[in-house]
N, CA and C atoms as an extended XYZ file, in Angstrom:
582
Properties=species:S:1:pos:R:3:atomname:S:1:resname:S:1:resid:I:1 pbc="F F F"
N       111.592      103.832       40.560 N   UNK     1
C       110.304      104.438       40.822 CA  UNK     1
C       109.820      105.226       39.598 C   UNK     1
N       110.592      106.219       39.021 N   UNK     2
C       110.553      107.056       37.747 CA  UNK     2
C       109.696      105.989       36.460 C   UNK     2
N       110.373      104.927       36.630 N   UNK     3
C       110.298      103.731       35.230 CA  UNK     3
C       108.836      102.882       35.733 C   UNK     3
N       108.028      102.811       37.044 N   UNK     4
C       107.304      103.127       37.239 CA  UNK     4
C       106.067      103.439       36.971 C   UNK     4
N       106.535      104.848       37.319 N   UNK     5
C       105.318      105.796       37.118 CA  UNK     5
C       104.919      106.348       35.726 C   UNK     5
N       105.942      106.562       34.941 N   UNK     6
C       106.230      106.493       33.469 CA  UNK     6
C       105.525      105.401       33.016 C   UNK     6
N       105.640      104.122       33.031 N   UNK     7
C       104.446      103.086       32.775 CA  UNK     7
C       103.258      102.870       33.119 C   UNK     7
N       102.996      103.044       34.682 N   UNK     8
C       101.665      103.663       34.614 CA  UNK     8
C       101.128      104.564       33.805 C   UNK     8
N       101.740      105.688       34.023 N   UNK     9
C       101.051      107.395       33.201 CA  UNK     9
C       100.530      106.332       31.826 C   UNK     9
N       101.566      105.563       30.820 N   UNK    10
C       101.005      104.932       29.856 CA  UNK    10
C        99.168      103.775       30.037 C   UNK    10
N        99.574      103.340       30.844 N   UNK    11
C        98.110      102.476       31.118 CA  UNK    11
C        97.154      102.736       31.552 C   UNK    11
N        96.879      103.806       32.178 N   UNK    12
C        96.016      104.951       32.677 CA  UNK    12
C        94.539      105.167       31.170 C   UNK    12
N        93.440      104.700       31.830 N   UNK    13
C        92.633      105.262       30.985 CA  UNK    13
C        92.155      106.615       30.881 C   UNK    13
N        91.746      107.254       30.137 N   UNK    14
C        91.626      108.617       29.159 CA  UNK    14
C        91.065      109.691       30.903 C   UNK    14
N        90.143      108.781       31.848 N   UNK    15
C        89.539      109.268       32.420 CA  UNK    15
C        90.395      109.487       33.554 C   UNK    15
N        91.088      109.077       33.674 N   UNK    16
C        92.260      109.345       34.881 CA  UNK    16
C        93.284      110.335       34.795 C   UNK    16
N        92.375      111.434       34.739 N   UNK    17
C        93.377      112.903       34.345 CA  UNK    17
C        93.830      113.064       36.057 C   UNK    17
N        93.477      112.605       37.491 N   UNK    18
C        93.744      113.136       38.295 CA  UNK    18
C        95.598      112.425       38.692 C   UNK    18
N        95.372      111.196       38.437 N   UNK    19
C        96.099      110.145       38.236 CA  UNK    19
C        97.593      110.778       37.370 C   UNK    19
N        96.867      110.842       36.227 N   UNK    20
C        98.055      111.162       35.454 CA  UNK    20
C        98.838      112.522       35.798 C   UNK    20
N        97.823      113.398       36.707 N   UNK    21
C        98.537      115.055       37.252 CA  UNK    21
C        99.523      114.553       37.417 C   UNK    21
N        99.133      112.996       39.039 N   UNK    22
C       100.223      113.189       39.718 CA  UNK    22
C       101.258      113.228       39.595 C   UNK    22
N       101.447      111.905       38.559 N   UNK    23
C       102.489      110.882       37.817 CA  UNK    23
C       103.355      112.558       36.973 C   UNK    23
N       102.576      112.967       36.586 N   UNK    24
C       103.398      114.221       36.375 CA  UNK    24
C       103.979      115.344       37.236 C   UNK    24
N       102.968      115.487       37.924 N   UNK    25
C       103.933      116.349       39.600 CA  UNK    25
C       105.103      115.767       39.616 C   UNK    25
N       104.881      114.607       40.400 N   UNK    26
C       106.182      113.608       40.606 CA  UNK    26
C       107.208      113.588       39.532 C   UNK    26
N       107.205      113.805       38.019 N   UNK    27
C       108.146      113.242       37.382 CA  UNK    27
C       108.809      114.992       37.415 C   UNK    27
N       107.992      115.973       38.087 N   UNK    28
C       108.250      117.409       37.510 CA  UNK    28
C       109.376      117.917       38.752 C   UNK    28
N       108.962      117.058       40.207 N   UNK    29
C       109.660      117.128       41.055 CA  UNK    29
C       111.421      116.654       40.605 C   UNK    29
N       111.149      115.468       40.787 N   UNK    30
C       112.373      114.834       40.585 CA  UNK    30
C       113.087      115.127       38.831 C   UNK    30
N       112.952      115.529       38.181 N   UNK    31
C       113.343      116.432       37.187 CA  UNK    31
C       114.189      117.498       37.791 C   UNK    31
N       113.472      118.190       38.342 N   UNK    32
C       114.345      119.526       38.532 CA  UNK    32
C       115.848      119.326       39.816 C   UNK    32
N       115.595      118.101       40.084 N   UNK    33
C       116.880      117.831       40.410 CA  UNK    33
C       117.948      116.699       39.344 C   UNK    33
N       117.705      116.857       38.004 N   UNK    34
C       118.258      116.267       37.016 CA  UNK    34
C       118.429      116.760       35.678 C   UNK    34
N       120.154      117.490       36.161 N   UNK    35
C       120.338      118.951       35.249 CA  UNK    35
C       120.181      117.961       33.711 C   UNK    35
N       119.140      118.940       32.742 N   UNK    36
C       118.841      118.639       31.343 CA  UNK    36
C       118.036      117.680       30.929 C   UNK    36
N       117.329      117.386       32.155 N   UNK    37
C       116.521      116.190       31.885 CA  UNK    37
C       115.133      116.801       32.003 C   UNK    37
N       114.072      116.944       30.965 N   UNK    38
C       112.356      117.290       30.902 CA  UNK    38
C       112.032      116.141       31.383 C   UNK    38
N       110.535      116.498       31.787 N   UNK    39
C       109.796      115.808       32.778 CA  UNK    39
C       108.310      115.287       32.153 C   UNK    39
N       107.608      115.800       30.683 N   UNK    40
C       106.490      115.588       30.467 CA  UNK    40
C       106.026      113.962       29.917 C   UNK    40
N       104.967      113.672       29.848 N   UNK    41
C       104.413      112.196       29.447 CA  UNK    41
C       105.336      111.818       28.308 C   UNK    41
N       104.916      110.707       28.309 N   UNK    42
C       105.621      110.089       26.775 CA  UNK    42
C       104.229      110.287       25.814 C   UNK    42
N       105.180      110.672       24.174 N   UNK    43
C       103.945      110.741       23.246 CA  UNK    43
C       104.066      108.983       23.110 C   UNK    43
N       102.451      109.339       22.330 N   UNK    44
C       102.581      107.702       22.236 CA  UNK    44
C       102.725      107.677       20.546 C   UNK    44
N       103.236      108.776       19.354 N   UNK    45
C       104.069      108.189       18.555 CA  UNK    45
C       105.072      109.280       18.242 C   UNK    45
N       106.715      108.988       18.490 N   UNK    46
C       107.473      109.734       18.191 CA  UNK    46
C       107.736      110.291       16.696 C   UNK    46
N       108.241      111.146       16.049 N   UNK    47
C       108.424      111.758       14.643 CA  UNK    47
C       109.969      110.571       14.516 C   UNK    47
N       109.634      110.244       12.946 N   UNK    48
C       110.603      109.561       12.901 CA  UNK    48
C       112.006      109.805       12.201 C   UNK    48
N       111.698      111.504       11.807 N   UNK    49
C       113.080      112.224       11.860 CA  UNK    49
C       114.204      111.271       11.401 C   UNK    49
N       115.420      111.912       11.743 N   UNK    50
C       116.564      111.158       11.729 CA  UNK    50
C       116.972      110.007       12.976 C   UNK    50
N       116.120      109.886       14.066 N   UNK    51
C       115.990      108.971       15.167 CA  UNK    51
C       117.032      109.525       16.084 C   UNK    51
N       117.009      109.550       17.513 N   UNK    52
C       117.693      110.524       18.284 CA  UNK    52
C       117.841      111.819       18.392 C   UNK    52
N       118.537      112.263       19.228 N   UNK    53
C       119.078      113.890       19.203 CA  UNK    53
C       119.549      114.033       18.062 C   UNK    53
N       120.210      115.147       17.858 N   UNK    54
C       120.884      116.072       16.597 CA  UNK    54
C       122.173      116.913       17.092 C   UNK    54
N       123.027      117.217       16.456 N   UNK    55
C       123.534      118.566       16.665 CA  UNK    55
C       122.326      119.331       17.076 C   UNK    55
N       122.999      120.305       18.255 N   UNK    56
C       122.539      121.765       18.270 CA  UNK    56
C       122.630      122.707       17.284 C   UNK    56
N       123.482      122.833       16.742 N   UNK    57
C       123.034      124.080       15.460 CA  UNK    57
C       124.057      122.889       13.719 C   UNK    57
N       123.267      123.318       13.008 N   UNK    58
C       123.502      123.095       11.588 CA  UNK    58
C       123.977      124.155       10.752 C   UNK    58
N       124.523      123.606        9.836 N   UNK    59
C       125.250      124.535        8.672 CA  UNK    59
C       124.258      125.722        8.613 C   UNK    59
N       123.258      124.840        7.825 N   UNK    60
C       121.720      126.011        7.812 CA  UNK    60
C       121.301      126.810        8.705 C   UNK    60
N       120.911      126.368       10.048 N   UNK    61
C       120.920      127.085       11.001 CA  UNK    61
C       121.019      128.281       11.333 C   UNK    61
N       120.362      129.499       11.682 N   UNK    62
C       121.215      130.199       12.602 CA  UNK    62
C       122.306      130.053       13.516 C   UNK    62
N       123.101      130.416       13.841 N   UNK    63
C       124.196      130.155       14.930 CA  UNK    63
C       124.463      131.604       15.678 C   UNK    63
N       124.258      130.849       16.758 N   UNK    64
C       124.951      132.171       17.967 CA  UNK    64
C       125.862      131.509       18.844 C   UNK    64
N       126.854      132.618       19.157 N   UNK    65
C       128.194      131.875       20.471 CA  UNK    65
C       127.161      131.600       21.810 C   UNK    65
N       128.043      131.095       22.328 N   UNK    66
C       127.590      130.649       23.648 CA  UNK    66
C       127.840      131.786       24.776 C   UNK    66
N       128.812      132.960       24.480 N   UNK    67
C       128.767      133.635       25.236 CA  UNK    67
C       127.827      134.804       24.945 C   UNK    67
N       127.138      135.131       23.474 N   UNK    68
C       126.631      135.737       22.950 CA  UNK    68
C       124.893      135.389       23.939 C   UNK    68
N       124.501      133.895       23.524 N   UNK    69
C       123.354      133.800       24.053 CA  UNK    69
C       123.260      134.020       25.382 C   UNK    69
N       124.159      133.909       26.229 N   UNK    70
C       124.271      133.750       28.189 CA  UNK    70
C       124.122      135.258       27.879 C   UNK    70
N       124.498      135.912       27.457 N   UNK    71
C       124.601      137.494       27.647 CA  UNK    71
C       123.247      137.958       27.933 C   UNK    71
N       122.494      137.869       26.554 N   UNK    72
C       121.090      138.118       26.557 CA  UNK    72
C       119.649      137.314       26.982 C   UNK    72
N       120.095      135.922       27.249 N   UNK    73
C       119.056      135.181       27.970 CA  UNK    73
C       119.750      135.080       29.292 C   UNK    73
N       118.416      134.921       30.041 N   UNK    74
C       118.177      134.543       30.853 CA  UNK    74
C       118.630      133.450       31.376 C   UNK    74
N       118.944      132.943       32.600 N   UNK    75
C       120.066      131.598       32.879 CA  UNK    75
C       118.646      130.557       32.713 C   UNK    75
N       117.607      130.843       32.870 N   UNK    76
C       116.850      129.736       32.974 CA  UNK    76
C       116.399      129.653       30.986 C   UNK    76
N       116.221      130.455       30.449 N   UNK    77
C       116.030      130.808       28.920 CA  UNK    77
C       116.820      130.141       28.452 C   UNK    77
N       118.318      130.465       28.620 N   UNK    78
C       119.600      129.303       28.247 CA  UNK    78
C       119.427      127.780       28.549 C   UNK    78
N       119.253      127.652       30.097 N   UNK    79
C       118.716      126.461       29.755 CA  UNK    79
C       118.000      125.639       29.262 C   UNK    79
N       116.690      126.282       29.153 N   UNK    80
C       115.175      125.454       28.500 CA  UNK    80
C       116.048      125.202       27.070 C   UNK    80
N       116.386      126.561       26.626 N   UNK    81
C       116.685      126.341       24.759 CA  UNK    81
C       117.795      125.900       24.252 C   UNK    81
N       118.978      125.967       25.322 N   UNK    82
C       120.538      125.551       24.768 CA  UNK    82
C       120.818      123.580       25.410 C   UNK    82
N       120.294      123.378       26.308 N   UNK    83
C       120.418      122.460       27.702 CA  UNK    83
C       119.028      121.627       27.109 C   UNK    83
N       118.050      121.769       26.808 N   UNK    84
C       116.734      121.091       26.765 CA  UNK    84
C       116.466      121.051       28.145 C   UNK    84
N       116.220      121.572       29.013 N   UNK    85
C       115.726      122.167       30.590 CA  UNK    85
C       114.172      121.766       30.200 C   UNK    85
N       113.348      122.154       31.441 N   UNK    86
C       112.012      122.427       31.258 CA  UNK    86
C       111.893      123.103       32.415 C   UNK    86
N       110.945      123.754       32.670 N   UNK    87
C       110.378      124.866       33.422 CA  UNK    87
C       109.720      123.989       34.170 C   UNK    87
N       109.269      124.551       35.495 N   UNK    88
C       108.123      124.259       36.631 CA  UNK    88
C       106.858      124.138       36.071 C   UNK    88
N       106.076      123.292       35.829 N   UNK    89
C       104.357      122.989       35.907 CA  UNK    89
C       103.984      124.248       36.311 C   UNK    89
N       103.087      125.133       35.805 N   UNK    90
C       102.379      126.291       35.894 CA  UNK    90
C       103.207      127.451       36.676 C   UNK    90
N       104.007      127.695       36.054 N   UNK    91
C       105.505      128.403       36.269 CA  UNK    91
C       105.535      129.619       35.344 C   UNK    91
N       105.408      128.947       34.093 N   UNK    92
C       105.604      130.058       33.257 CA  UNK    92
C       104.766      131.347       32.597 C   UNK    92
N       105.263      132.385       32.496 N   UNK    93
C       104.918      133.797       32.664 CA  UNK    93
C       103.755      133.726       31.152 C   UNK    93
N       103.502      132.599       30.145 N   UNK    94
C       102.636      132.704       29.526 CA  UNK    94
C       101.684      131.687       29.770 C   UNK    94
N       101.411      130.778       30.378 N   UNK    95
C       100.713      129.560       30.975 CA  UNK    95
C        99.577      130.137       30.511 C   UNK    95
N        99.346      131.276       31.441 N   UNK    96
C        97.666      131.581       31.727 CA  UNK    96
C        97.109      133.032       30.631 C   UNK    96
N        98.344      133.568       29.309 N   UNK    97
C        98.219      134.490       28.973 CA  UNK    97
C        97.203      134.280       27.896 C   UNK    97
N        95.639      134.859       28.047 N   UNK    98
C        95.115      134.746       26.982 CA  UNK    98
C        95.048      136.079       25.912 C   UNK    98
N        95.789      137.205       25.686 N   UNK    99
C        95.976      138.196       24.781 CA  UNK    99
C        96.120      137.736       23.817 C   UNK    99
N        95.462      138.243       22.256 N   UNK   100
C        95.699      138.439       20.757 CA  UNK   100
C        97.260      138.556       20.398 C   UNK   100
N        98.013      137.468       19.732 N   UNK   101
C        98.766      137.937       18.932 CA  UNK   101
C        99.942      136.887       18.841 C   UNK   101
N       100.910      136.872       18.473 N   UNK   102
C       101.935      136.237       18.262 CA  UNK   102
C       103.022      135.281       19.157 C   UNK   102
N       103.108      133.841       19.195 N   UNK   103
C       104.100      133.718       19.962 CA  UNK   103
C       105.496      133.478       18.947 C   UNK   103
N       106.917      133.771       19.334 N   UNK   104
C       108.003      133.593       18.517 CA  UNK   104
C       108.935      133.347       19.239 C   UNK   104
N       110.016      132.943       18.919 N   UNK   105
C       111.200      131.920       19.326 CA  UNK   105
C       112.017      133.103       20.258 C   UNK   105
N       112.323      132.548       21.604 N   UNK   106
C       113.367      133.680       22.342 CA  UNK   106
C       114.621      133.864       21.790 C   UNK   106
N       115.134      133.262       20.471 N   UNK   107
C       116.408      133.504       20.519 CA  UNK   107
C       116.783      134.214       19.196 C   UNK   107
N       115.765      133.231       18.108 N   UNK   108
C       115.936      134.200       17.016 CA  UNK   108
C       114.664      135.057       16.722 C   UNK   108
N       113.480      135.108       17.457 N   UNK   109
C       112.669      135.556       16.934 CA  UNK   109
C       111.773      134.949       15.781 C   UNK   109
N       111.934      133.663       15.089 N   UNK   110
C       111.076      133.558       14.248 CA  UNK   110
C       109.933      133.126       15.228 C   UNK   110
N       108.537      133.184       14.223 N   UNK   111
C       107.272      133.495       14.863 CA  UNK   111
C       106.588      131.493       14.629 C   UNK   111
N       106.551      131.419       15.534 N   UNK   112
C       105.752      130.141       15.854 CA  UNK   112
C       104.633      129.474       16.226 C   UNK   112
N       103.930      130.225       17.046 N   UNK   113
C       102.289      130.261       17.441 CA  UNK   113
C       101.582      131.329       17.227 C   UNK   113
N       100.054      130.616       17.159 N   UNK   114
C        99.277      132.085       17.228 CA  UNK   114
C        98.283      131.550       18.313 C   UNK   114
N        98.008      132.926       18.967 N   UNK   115
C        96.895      132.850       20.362 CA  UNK   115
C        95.999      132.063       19.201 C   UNK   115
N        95.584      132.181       18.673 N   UNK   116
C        93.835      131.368       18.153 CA  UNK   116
C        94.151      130.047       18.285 C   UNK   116
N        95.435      129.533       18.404 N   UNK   117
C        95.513      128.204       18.567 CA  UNK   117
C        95.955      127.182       19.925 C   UNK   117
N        95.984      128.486       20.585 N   UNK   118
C        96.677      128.468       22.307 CA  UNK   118
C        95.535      127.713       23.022 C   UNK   118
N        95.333      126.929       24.166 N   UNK   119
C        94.252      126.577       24.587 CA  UNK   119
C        94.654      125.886       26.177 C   UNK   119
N        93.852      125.384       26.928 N   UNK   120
C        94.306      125.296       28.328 CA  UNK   120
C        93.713      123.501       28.730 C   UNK   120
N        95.299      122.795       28.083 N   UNK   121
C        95.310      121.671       28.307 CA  UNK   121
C        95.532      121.119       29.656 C   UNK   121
N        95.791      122.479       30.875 N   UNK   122
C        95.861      121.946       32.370 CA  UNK   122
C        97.636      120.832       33.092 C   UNK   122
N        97.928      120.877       31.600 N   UNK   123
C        99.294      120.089       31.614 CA  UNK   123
C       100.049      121.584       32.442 C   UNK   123
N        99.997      122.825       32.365 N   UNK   124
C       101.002      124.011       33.443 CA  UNK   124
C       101.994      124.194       32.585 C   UNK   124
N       101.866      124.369       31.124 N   UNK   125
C       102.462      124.722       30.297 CA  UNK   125
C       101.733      125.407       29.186 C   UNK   125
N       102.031      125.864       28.418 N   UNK   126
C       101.341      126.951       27.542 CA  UNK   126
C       101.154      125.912       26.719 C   UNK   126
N       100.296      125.688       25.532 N   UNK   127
C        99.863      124.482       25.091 CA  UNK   127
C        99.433      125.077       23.503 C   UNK   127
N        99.218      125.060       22.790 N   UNK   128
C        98.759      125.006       21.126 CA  UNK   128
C        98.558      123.761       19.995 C   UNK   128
N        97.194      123.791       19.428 N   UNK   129
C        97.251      122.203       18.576 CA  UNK   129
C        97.487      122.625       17.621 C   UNK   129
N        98.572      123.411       17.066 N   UNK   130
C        99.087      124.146       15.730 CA  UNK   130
C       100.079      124.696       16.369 C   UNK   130
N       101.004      124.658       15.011 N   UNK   131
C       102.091      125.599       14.836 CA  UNK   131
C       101.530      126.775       13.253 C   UNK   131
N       102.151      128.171       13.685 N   UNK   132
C       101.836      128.574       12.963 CA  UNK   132
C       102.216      128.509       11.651 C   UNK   132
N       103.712      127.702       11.217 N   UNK   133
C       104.137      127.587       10.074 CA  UNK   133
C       104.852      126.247       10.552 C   UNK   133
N       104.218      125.062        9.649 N   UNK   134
C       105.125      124.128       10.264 CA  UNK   134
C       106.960      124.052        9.085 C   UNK   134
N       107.025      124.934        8.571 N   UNK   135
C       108.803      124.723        8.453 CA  UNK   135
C       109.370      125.706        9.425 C   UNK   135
N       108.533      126.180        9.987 N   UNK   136
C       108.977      126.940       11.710 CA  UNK   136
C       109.397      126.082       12.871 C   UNK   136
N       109.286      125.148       12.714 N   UNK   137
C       109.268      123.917       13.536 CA  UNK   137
C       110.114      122.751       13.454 C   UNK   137
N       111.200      122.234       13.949 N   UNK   138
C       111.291      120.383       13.678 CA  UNK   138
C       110.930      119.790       15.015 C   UNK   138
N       110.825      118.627       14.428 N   UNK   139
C       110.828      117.831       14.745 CA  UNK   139
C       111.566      116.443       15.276 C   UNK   139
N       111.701      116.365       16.468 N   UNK   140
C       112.722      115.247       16.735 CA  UNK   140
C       112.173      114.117       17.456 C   UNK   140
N       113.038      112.943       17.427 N   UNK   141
C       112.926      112.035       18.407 CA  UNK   141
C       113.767      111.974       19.459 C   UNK   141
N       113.068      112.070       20.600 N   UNK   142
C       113.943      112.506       22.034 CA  UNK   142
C       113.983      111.375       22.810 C   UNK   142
N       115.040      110.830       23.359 N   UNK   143
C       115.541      109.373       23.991 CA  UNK   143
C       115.770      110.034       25.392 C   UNK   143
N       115.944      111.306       25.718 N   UNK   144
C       116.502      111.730       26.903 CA  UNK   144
C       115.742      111.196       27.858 C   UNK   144
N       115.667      110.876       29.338 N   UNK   145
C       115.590      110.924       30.718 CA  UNK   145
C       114.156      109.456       30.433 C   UNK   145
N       114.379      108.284       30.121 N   UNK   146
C       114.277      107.021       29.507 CA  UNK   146
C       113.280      106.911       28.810 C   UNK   146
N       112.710      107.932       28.179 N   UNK   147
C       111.264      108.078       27.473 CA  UNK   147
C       111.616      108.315       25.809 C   UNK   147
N       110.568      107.768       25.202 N   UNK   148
C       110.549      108.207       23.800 CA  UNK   148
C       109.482      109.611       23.856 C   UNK   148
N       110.061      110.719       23.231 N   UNK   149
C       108.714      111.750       23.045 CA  UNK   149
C       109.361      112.307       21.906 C   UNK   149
N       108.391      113.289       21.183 N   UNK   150
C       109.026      114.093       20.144 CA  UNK   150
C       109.052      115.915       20.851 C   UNK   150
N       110.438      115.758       20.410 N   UNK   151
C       110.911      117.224       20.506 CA  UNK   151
C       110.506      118.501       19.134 C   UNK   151
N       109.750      119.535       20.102 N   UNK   152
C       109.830      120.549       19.275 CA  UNK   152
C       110.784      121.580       19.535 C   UNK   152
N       111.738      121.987       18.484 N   UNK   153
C       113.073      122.569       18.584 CA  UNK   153
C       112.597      124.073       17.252 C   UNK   153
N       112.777      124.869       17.481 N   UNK   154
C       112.818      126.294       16.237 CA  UNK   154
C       113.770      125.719       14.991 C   UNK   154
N       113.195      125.864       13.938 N   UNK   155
C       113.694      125.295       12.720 CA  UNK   155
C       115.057      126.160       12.213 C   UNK   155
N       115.021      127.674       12.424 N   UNK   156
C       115.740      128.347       12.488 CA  UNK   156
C       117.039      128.746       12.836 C   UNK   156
N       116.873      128.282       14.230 N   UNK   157
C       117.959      128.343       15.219 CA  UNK   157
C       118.055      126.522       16.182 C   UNK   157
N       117.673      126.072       15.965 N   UNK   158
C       117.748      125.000       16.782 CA  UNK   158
C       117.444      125.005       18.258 C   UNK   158
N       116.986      125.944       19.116 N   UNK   159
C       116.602      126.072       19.736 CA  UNK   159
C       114.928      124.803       20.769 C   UNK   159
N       115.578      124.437       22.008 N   UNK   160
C       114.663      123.350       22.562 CA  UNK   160
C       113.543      124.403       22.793 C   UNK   160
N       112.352      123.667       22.094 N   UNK   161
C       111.086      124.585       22.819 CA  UNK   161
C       110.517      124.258       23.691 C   UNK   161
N       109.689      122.690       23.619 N   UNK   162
C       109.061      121.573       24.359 CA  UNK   162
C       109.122      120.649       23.856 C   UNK   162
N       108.190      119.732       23.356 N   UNK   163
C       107.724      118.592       23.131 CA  UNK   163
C       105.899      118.559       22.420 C   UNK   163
N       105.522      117.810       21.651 N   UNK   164
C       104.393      117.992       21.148 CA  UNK   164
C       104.062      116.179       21.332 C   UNK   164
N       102.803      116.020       21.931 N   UNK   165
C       101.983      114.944       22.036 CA  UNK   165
C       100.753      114.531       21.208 C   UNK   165
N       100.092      113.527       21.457 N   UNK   166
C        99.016      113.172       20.594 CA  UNK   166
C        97.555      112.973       21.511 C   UNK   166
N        97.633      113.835       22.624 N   UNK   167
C        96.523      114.294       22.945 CA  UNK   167
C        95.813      115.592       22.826 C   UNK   167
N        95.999      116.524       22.271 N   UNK   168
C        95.307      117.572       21.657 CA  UNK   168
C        94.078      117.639       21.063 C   UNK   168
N        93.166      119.107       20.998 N   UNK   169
C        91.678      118.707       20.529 CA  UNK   169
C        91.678      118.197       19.686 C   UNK   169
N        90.602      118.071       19.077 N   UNK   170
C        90.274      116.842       17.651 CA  UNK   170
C        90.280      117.688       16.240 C   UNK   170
N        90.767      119.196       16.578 N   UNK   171
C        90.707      119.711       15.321 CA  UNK   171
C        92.216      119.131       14.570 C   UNK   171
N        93.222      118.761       15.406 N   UNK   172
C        94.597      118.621       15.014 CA  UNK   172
C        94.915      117.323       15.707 C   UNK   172
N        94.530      116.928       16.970 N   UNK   173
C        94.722      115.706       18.265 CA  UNK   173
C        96.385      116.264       18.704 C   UNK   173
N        96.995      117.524       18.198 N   UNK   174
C        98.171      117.417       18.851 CA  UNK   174
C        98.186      118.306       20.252 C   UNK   174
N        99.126      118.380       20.738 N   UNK   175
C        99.288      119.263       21.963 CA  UNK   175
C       100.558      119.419       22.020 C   UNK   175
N       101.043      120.672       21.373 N   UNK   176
C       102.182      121.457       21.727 CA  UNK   176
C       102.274      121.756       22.990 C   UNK   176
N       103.310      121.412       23.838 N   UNK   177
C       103.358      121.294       24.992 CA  UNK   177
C       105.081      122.529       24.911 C   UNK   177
N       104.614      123.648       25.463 N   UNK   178
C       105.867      124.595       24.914 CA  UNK   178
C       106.364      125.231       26.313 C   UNK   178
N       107.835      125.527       26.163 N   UNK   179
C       108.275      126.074       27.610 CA  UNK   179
C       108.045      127.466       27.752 C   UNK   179
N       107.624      128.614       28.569 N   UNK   180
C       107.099      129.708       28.580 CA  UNK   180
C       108.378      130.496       27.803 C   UNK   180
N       109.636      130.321       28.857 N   UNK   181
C       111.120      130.461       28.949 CA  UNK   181
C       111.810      129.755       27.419 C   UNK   181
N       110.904      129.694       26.631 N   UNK   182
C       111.611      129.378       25.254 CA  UNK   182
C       110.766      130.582       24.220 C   UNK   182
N       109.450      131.103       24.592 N   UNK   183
C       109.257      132.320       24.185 CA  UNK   183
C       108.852      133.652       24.396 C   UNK   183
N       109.118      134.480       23.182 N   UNK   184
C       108.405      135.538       23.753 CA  UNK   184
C       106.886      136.161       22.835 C   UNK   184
N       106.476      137.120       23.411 N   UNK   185
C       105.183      137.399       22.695 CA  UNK   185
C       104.690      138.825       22.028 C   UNK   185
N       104.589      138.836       21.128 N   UNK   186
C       104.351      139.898       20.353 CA  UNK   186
C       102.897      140.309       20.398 C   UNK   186
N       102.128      141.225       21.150 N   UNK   187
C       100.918      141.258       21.046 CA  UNK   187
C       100.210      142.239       19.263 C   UNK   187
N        98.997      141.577       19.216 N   UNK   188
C        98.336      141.975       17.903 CA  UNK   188
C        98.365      143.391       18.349 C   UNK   188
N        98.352      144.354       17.179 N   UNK   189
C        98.145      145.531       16.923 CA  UNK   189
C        96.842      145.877       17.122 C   UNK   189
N        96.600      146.702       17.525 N   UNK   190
C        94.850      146.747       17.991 CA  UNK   190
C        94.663      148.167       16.858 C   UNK   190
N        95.660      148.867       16.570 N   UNK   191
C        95.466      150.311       15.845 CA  UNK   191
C        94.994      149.341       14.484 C   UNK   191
N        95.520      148.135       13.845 N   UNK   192
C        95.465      147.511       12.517 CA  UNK   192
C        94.281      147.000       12.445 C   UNK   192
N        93.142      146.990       13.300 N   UNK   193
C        91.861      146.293       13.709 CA  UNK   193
C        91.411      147.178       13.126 C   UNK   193
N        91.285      148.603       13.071 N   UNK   194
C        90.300      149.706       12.813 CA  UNK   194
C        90.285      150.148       11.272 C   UNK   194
């Protein structure tokens, strides 16, 4: 059924956003009973990276223990970023946040979005057609749960964020598609305005 609806969601013309919700409800349902498996569309062109997953952390990398990160995240935080998890469709605590200022990585902190680029793609995920620094960012090709998509992971720490697609506005056509539970938010200084 999954393999499916996954092919539909692909043949679906541009105008069948109600269509494609569903195909996403449904894949968001049955996801969350399939520990480490994300649930969003397939992009329709993956980054062609090194092809597949990766190690979780690299020489370069930041590195943290595993008992180090469980300590201070959150069991669902651990999962989205250590596990590649995904969060509930309009779940997460920044979905709907439109405040000035910074988004950055839950684990190491480097800084990755900015609100000016945040926007409300209706996908129930916090969404941006920019990254704020793209060596803040990699890029992967993700084979997990039978889909090709590209993974966005913190360049820093290796950390799973979301996934980025090729429907986004036309200033960029991308759509960072990001897990709430992979960051946190630094609001702008309002005293530095004056």
């Amino acid at each position: 059924m999954i393999r499916l609806l996954r092919h539909h969601a692909l043949l679906l013309p541009e105008h069948s956003t109600f269509i494609k919700a569903v195909s996403v409800f449904i894949l968001v349902l049955y996801s969350q009973h399939q520990p480490g498996h994300s649930c969003e569309l397939l992009s329709s062109s993956a980054d062609s990276g090194s092809g597949g997953n990766s190690e979780r952390h690299h020489s370069s990398k930041m590195s943290f223990s595993k008992e180090e990160l469980k300590s201070r995240l959150t069991p669902q935080q651990y999962h989205i970023t250590q596990e590649q998890g995904t969060e509930r469709a309009f779940s997460g605590k920044y979905y709907k946040l439109k405040d000035d200022g910074t988004y950055t990585c839950i684990v190491c902190g480097s800084e990755l979005f900015r609100s000016t680029e945040k926007f409300d793609s209706g996908s129930g995920w916090p969404s941006f057609y920019d990254v704020l620094d793209k060596a803040n960012v990699e890029l992967k090709t993700d084979t997990t749960f039978g889909m090709i998509r590209t993974e966005v992971k913190c360049q820093k720490c290796g950390a799973h964020l979301g996934h980025v697609f090729d429907d986004g506005p036309k200033v960029t056509g991308k759509r960072y598609c990001i897990n709430s539970a992979s960051l946190d938010f630094k609001a702008k200084d309002k005293k530095s305005e004056l």
